[in-house]
């Protein structure tokens, strides 16, 4: 780790090397293993991106077909895990369902010689939608849903089908697929770094992913998409939004879905999501949410020089896909599991325990008072 002046929040510190993605590098677009996110979002699928990240190459058509079939076969949940999901409270945060489900699956299907990290990466991406929607539908109306849904061939298609109980439109599947691709990988963000720290101790794959989910959950990271939606829902017109945001800025409140630790001149994922959001808004005949979102974007740029990050327009996209707000961050978990998996593999390939130093700011050495001598 390179020592620099202000180490608060490790800002500006280079903490290692990666061949997985380019975030905020001068002159480089955001790429996954060298491929532009623009190309990946418009012309590939989440399954291709998962394969690319985990195996290091884009699959050929037959390889992709085989991989899709494998992922479909991995959607089912063990009966013991279904029992656990039925016992978890209906009021639980859905991210905690995935965190708990991931940890529980690790006890039932542990990593070992017959089950390596590549296989578990596919297993988790394939069965996370099943876990989430099995728990959701069971507690909503007592239904024990069939999660395999073989005719719905992609993660995006399966997720929307299990949520709605009917086949989603191709546009909706395409939009969710693109959103998953854009959330798949992002270098040394807080959750990915957490995964790398965990496996650097030679801990197991599930522990790494479970820790990553915990880090992603917070509103300064993955939880911002839900907070962004709550912000958007407070306003029904652009003028109301402008007045409301001005008040927030006066009170020094943060607008969720804006700003970024690395991108100070715009998050390259945001315009792609904005274009998708616009298309979905037009399809839905929306005259309120999208104009409100645009007004907030313009105001924060002109007043604070702040750009929307990945979370702002993904919230708008998910809204038009009729996805409940409490599922926004779980979707981020599903997508980012692919990037976490790739980072865990990369960390292990050249592992060194991650153990930084701290500057000590506590009291000077002092005499220890026995318990009866304390005031
Ligand atoms: N709304 C209003 N003001 C903001 C915002 C915001 N969203 N983001 C930053 N600022 C302001 C801060 O108040 C601060 O102003 P000041 O210098 O007058 O005190 C300045 O910009 C710098 O902000 P920091 O929080 O110090 O910048 P940092 O690099 O630590 O923050 C972060 C990055 C945490 C993402 C921040 O922009 C934020 O809290 N945004 C809202 C939460 C969010 O959207 N998180 C998702 C990030 S993307 C992801 O994780 C997938």
PDB file of N, CA, C and O in Angstrom, residues 69-107:
ATOM      1  N   UNK A  69     -27.170 -23.456 -19.412  1.00  0.00           N
ATOM      2  CA  UNK A  69     -27.840 -24.680 -18.946  1.00  0.00           C
ATOM      3  C   UNK A  69     -27.353 -25.068 -17.557  1.00  0.00           C
ATOM      4  O   UNK A  69     -28.144 -25.477 -16.705  1.00  0.00           O
ATOM      5  N   UNK A  70     -26.048 -24.912 -17.352  1.00  0.00           N
ATOM      6  CA  UNK A  70     -25.488 -25.238 -16.023  1.00  0.00           C
ATOM      7  C   UNK A  70     -26.128 -24.331 -14.965  1.00  0.00           C
ATOM      8  O   UNK A  70     -26.578 -24.799 -13.911  1.00  0.00           O
ATOM      9  N   UNK A  71     -26.183 -23.033 -15.250  1.00  0.00           N
ATOM     10  CA  UNK A  71     -26.739 -22.088 -14.259  1.00  0.00           C
ATOM     11  C   UNK A  71     -28.212 -22.416 -13.976  1.00  0.00           C
ATOM     12  O   UNK A  71     -28.653 -22.347 -12.827  1.00  0.00           O
ATOM     13  N   UNK A  72     -28.955 -22.779 -15.020  1.00  0.00           N
ATOM     14  CA  UNK A  72     -30.371 -23.139 -14.801  1.00  0.00           C
ATOM     15  C   UNK A  72     -30.451 -24.347 -13.871  1.00  0.00           C
ATOM     16  O   UNK A  72     -31.275 -24.394 -12.959  1.00  0.00           O
ATOM     17  N   UNK A  73     -29.531 -25.303 -14.066  1.00  0.00           N
ATOM     18  CA  UNK A  73     -29.555 -26.517 -13.216  1.00  0.00           C
ATOM     19  C   UNK A  73     -29.147 -26.201 -11.778  1.00  0.00           C
ATOM     20  O   UNK A  73     -29.361 -27.017 -10.886  1.00  0.00           O
ATOM     21  N   UNK A  74     -28.555 -25.039 -11.572  1.00  0.00           N
ATOM     22  CA  UNK A  74     -28.085 -24.668 -10.219  1.00  0.00           C
ATOM     23  C   UNK A  74     -29.060 -23.746  -9.495  1.00  0.00           C
ATOM     24  O   UNK A  74     -28.742 -23.207  -8.433  1.00  0.00           O
ATOM     25  N   UNK A  75     -30.247 -23.541 -10.055  1.00  0.00           N
ATOM     26  CA  UNK A  75     -31.195 -22.600  -9.439  1.00  0.00           C
ATOM     27  C   UNK A  75     -31.917 -23.168  -8.216  1.00  0.00           C
ATOM     28  O   UNK A  75     -32.353 -22.408  -7.356  1.00  0.00           O
ATOM     29  N   UNK A  76     -32.043 -24.505  -8.174  1.00  0.00           N
ATOM     30  CA  UNK A  76     -32.823 -25.092  -7.072  1.00  0.00           C
ATOM     31  C   UNK A  76     -32.133 -24.910  -5.732  1.00  0.00           C
ATOM     32  O   UNK A  76     -30.904 -24.845  -5.656  1.00  0.00           O
ATOM     33  N   UNK A  77     -32.941 -24.884  -4.673  1.00  0.00           N
ATOM     34  CA  UNK A  77     -32.403 -24.699  -3.322  1.00  0.00           C
ATOM     35  C   UNK A  77     -32.487 -26.011  -2.555  1.00  0.00           C
ATOM     36  O   UNK A  77     -33.477 -26.745  -2.695  1.00  0.00           O
ATOM     37  N   UNK A  78     -31.503 -26.314  -1.697  1.00  0.00           N
ATOM     38  CA  UNK A  78     -31.604 -27.515  -0.866  1.00  0.00           C
ATOM     39  C   UNK A  78     -32.808 -27.385   0.079  1.00  0.00           C
ATOM     40  O   UNK A  78     -33.097 -26.273   0.550  1.00  0.00           O
ATOM     41  N   UNK A  79     -33.497 -28.511   0.375  1.00  0.00           N
ATOM     42  CA  UNK A  79     -34.666 -28.429   1.267  1.00  0.00           C
ATOM     43  C   UNK A  79     -34.349 -27.754   2.597  1.00  0.00           C
ATOM     44  O   UNK A  79     -35.160 -26.975   3.115  1.00  0.00           O
ATOM     45  N   UNK A  80     -33.156 -28.027   3.154  1.00  0.00           N
ATOM     46  CA  UNK A  80     -32.811 -27.417   4.462  1.00  0.00           C
ATOM     47  C   UNK A  80     -32.740 -25.895   4.342  1.00  0.00           C
ATOM     48  O   UNK A  80     -33.094 -25.167   5.285  1.00  0.00           O
ATOM     49  N   UNK A  81     -32.307 -25.406   3.200  1.00  0.00           N
ATOM     50  CA  UNK A  81     -32.223 -23.945   3.025  1.00  0.00           C
ATOM     51  C   UNK A  81     -33.625 -23.352   2.888  1.00  0.00           C
ATOM     52  O   UNK A  81     -33.912 -22.268   3.416  1.00  0.00           O
ATOM     53  N   UNK A  82     -34.521 -24.096   2.221  1.00  0.00           N
ATOM     54  CA  UNK A  82     -35.916 -23.616   2.127  1.00  0.00           C
ATOM     55  C   UNK A  82     -36.509 -23.504   3.527  1.00  0.00           C
ATOM     56  O   UNK A  82     -37.222 -22.541   3.839  1.00  0.00           O
ATOM     57  N   UNK A  83     -36.220 -24.494   4.373  1.00  0.00           N
ATOM     58  CA  UNK A  83     -36.751 -24.453   5.737  1.00  0.00           C
ATOM     59  C   UNK A  83     -36.233 -23.209   6.467  1.00  0.00           C
ATOM     60  O   UNK A  83     -36.993 -22.512   7.145  1.00  0.00           O
ATOM     61  N   UNK A  84     -34.947 -22.926   6.298  1.00  0.00           N
ATOM     62  CA  UNK A  84     -34.377 -21.732   6.947  1.00  0.00           C
ATOM     63  C   UNK A  84     -35.086 -20.477   6.428  1.00  0.00           C
ATOM     64  O   UNK A  84     -35.480 -19.601   7.203  1.00  0.00           O
ATOM     65  N   UNK A  85     -35.254 -20.396   5.102  1.00  0.00           N
ATOM     66  CA  UNK A  85     -35.894 -19.204   4.515  1.00  0.00           C
ATOM     67  C   UNK A  85     -37.316 -19.034   5.054  1.00  0.00           C
ATOM     68  O   UNK A  85     -37.778 -17.913   5.290  1.00  0.00           O
ATOM     69  N   UNK A  86     -37.997 -20.156   5.262  1.00  0.00           N
ATOM     70  CA  UNK A  86     -39.368 -20.071   5.800  1.00  0.00           C
ATOM     71  C   UNK A  86     -39.365 -19.570   7.238  1.00  0.00           C
ATOM     72  O   UNK A  86     -40.319 -18.934   7.686  1.00  0.00           O
ATOM     73  N   UNK A  87     -38.264 -19.858   7.967  1.00  0.00           N
ATOM     74  CA  UNK A  87     -38.194 -19.441   9.374  1.00  0.00           C
ATOM     75  C   UNK A  87     -37.752 -17.987   9.544  1.00  0.00           C
ATOM     76  O   UNK A  87     -37.955 -17.389  10.598  1.00  0.00           O
ATOM     77  N   UNK A  88     -37.123 -17.422   8.527  1.00  0.00           N
ATOM     78  CA  UNK A  88     -36.640 -16.035   8.668  1.00  0.00           C
ATOM     79  C   UNK A  88     -37.832 -15.079   8.658  1.00  0.00           C
ATOM     80  O   UNK A  88     -38.806 -15.312   7.941  1.00  0.00           O
ATOM     81  N   UNK A  89     -37.764 -13.999   9.433  1.00  0.00           N
ATOM     82  CA  UNK A  89     -38.945 -13.141   9.555  1.00  0.00           C
ATOM     83  C   UNK A  89     -39.344 -12.470   8.240  1.00  0.00           C
ATOM     84  O   UNK A  89     -38.470 -12.089   7.453  1.00  0.00           O
ATOM     85  N   UNK A  90     -40.652 -12.313   8.003  1.00  0.00           N
ATOM     86  CA  UNK A  90     -41.104 -11.626   6.786  1.00  0.00           C
ATOM     87  C   UNK A  90     -40.683 -10.165   6.773  1.00  0.00           C
ATOM     88  O   UNK A  90     -40.644  -9.537   5.723  1.00  0.00           O
ATOM     89  N   UNK A  91     -40.356  -9.626   7.942  1.00  0.00           N
ATOM     90  CA  UNK A  91     -39.975  -8.210   8.029  1.00  0.00           C
ATOM     91  C   UNK A  91     -38.480  -8.000   7.812  1.00  0.00           C
ATOM     92  O   UNK A  91     -37.999  -6.868   7.855  1.00  0.00           O
ATOM     93  N   UNK A  92     -37.735  -9.092   7.580  1.00  0.00           N
ATOM     94  CA  UNK A  92     -36.273  -8.956   7.444  1.00  0.00           C
ATOM     95  C   UNK A  92     -35.922  -8.091   6.238  1.00  0.00           C
ATOM     96  O   UNK A  92     -36.680  -8.008   5.266  1.00  0.00           O
ATOM     97  N   UNK A  93     -34.753  -7.449   6.311  1.00  0.00           N
ATOM     98  CA  UNK A  93     -34.225  -6.741   5.150  1.00  0.00           C
ATOM     99  C   UNK A  93     -33.828  -7.802   4.115  1.00  0.00           C
ATOM    100  O   UNK A  93     -33.085  -8.735   4.438  1.00  0.00           O
ATOM    101  N   UNK A  94     -34.317  -7.699   2.878  1.00  0.00           N
ATOM    102  CA  UNK A  94     -34.016  -8.736   1.881  1.00  0.00           C
ATOM    103  C   UNK A  94     -32.516  -8.949   1.625  1.00  0.00           C
ATOM    104  O   UNK A  94     -32.122 -10.049   1.244  1.00  0.00           O
ATOM    105  N   UNK A  95     -31.703  -7.917   1.858  1.00  0.00           N
ATOM    106  CA  UNK A  95     -30.251  -8.143   1.715  1.00  0.00           C
ATOM    107  C   UNK A  95     -29.787  -9.145   2.763  1.00  0.00           C
ATOM    108  O   UNK A  95     -28.935  -9.999   2.505  1.00  0.00           O
ATOM    109  N   UNK A  96     -30.390  -9.073   3.955  1.00  0.00           N
ATOM    110  CA  UNK A  96     -30.006 -10.008   5.021  1.00  0.00           C
ATOM    111  C   UNK A  96     -30.430 -11.439   4.687  1.00  0.00           C
ATOM    112  O   UNK A  96     -29.826 -12.405   5.167  1.00  0.00           O
ATOM    113  N   UNK A  97     -31.465 -11.570   3.871  1.00  0.00           N
ATOM    114  CA  UNK A  97     -31.877 -12.911   3.427  1.00  0.00           C
ATOM    115  C   UNK A  97     -30.761 -13.516   2.574  1.00  0.00           C
ATOM    116  O   UNK A  97     -30.390 -14.675   2.759  1.00  0.00           O
ATOM    117  N   UNK A  98     -30.201 -12.716   1.674  1.00  0.00           N
ATOM    118  CA  UNK A  98     -29.110 -13.234   0.836  1.00  0.00           C
ATOM    119  C   UNK A  98     -27.848 -13.476   1.660  1.00  0.00           C
ATOM    120  O   UNK A  98     -27.143 -14.466   1.456  1.00  0.00           O
ATOM    121  N   UNK A  99     -27.574 -12.566   2.603  1.00  0.00           N
ATOM    122  CA  UNK A  99     -26.382 -12.733   3.451  1.00  0.00           C
ATOM    123  C   UNK A  99     -26.491 -14.026   4.258  1.00  0.00           C
ATOM    124  O   UNK A  99     -25.557 -14.825   4.326  1.00  0.00           O
ATOM    125  N   UNK A 100     -27.672 -14.241   4.849  1.00  0.00           N
ATOM    126  CA  UNK A 100     -27.891 -15.442   5.660  1.00  0.00           C
ATOM    127  C   UNK A 100     -27.939 -16.681   4.771  1.00  0.00           C
ATOM    128  O   UNK A 100     -27.371 -17.726   5.099  1.00  0.00           O
ATOM    129  N   UNK A 101     -28.617 -16.569   3.639  1.00  0.00           N
ATOM    130  CA  UNK A 101     -28.739 -17.706   2.718  1.00  0.00           C
ATOM    131  C   UNK A 101     -27.376 -18.131   2.191  1.00  0.00           C
ATOM    132  O   UNK A 101     -27.083 -19.328   2.074  1.00  0.00           O
ATOM    133  N   UNK A 102     -26.526 -17.164   1.897  1.00  0.00           N
ATOM    134  CA  UNK A 102     -25.179 -17.462   1.389  1.00  0.00           C
ATOM    135  C   UNK A 102     -24.388 -18.212   2.452  1.00  0.00           C
ATOM    136  O   UNK A 102     -23.767 -19.251   2.178  1.00  0.00           O
ATOM    137  N   UNK A 103     -24.451 -17.714   3.675  1.00  0.00           N
ATOM    138  CA  UNK A 103     -23.712 -18.337   4.767  1.00  0.00           C
ATOM    139  C   UNK A 103     -24.239 -19.751   5.027  1.00  0.00           C
ATOM    140  O   UNK A 103     -23.462 -20.699   5.215  1.00  0.00           O
ATOM    141  N   UNK A 104     -25.562 -19.899   5.018  1.00  0.00           N
ATOM    142  CA  UNK A 104     -26.168 -21.215   5.274  1.00  0.00           C
ATOM    143  C   UNK A 104     -25.787 -22.203   4.164  1.00  0.00           C
ATOM    144  O   UNK A 104     -25.445 -23.365   4.435  1.00  0.00           O
ATOM    145  N   UNK A 105     -25.819 -21.748   2.912  1.00  0.00           N
ATOM    146  CA  UNK A 105     -25.455 -22.638   1.800  1.00  0.00           C
ATOM    147  C   UNK A 105     -24.008 -23.115   1.943  1.00  0.00           C
ATOM    148  O   UNK A 105     -23.677 -24.254   1.597  1.00  0.00           O
ATOM    149  N   UNK A 106     -23.175 -22.243   2.500  1.00  0.00           N
ATOM    150  CA  UNK A 106     -21.767 -22.601   2.722  1.00  0.00           C
ATOM    151  C   UNK A 106     -21.601 -23.752   3.699  1.00  0.00           C
ATOM    152  O   UNK A 106     -20.583 -24.458   3.658  1.00  0.00           O
ATOM    153  N   UNK A 107     -22.580 -23.948   4.582  1.00  0.00           N
ATOM    154  CA  UNK A 107     -22.501 -25.091   5.504  1.00  0.00           C
ATOM    155  C   UNK A 107     -23.012 -26.367   4.826  1.00  0.00           C
ATOM    156  O   UNK A 107     -22.654 -27.457   5.211  1.00  0.00           O
TER     157      UNK A 107
END
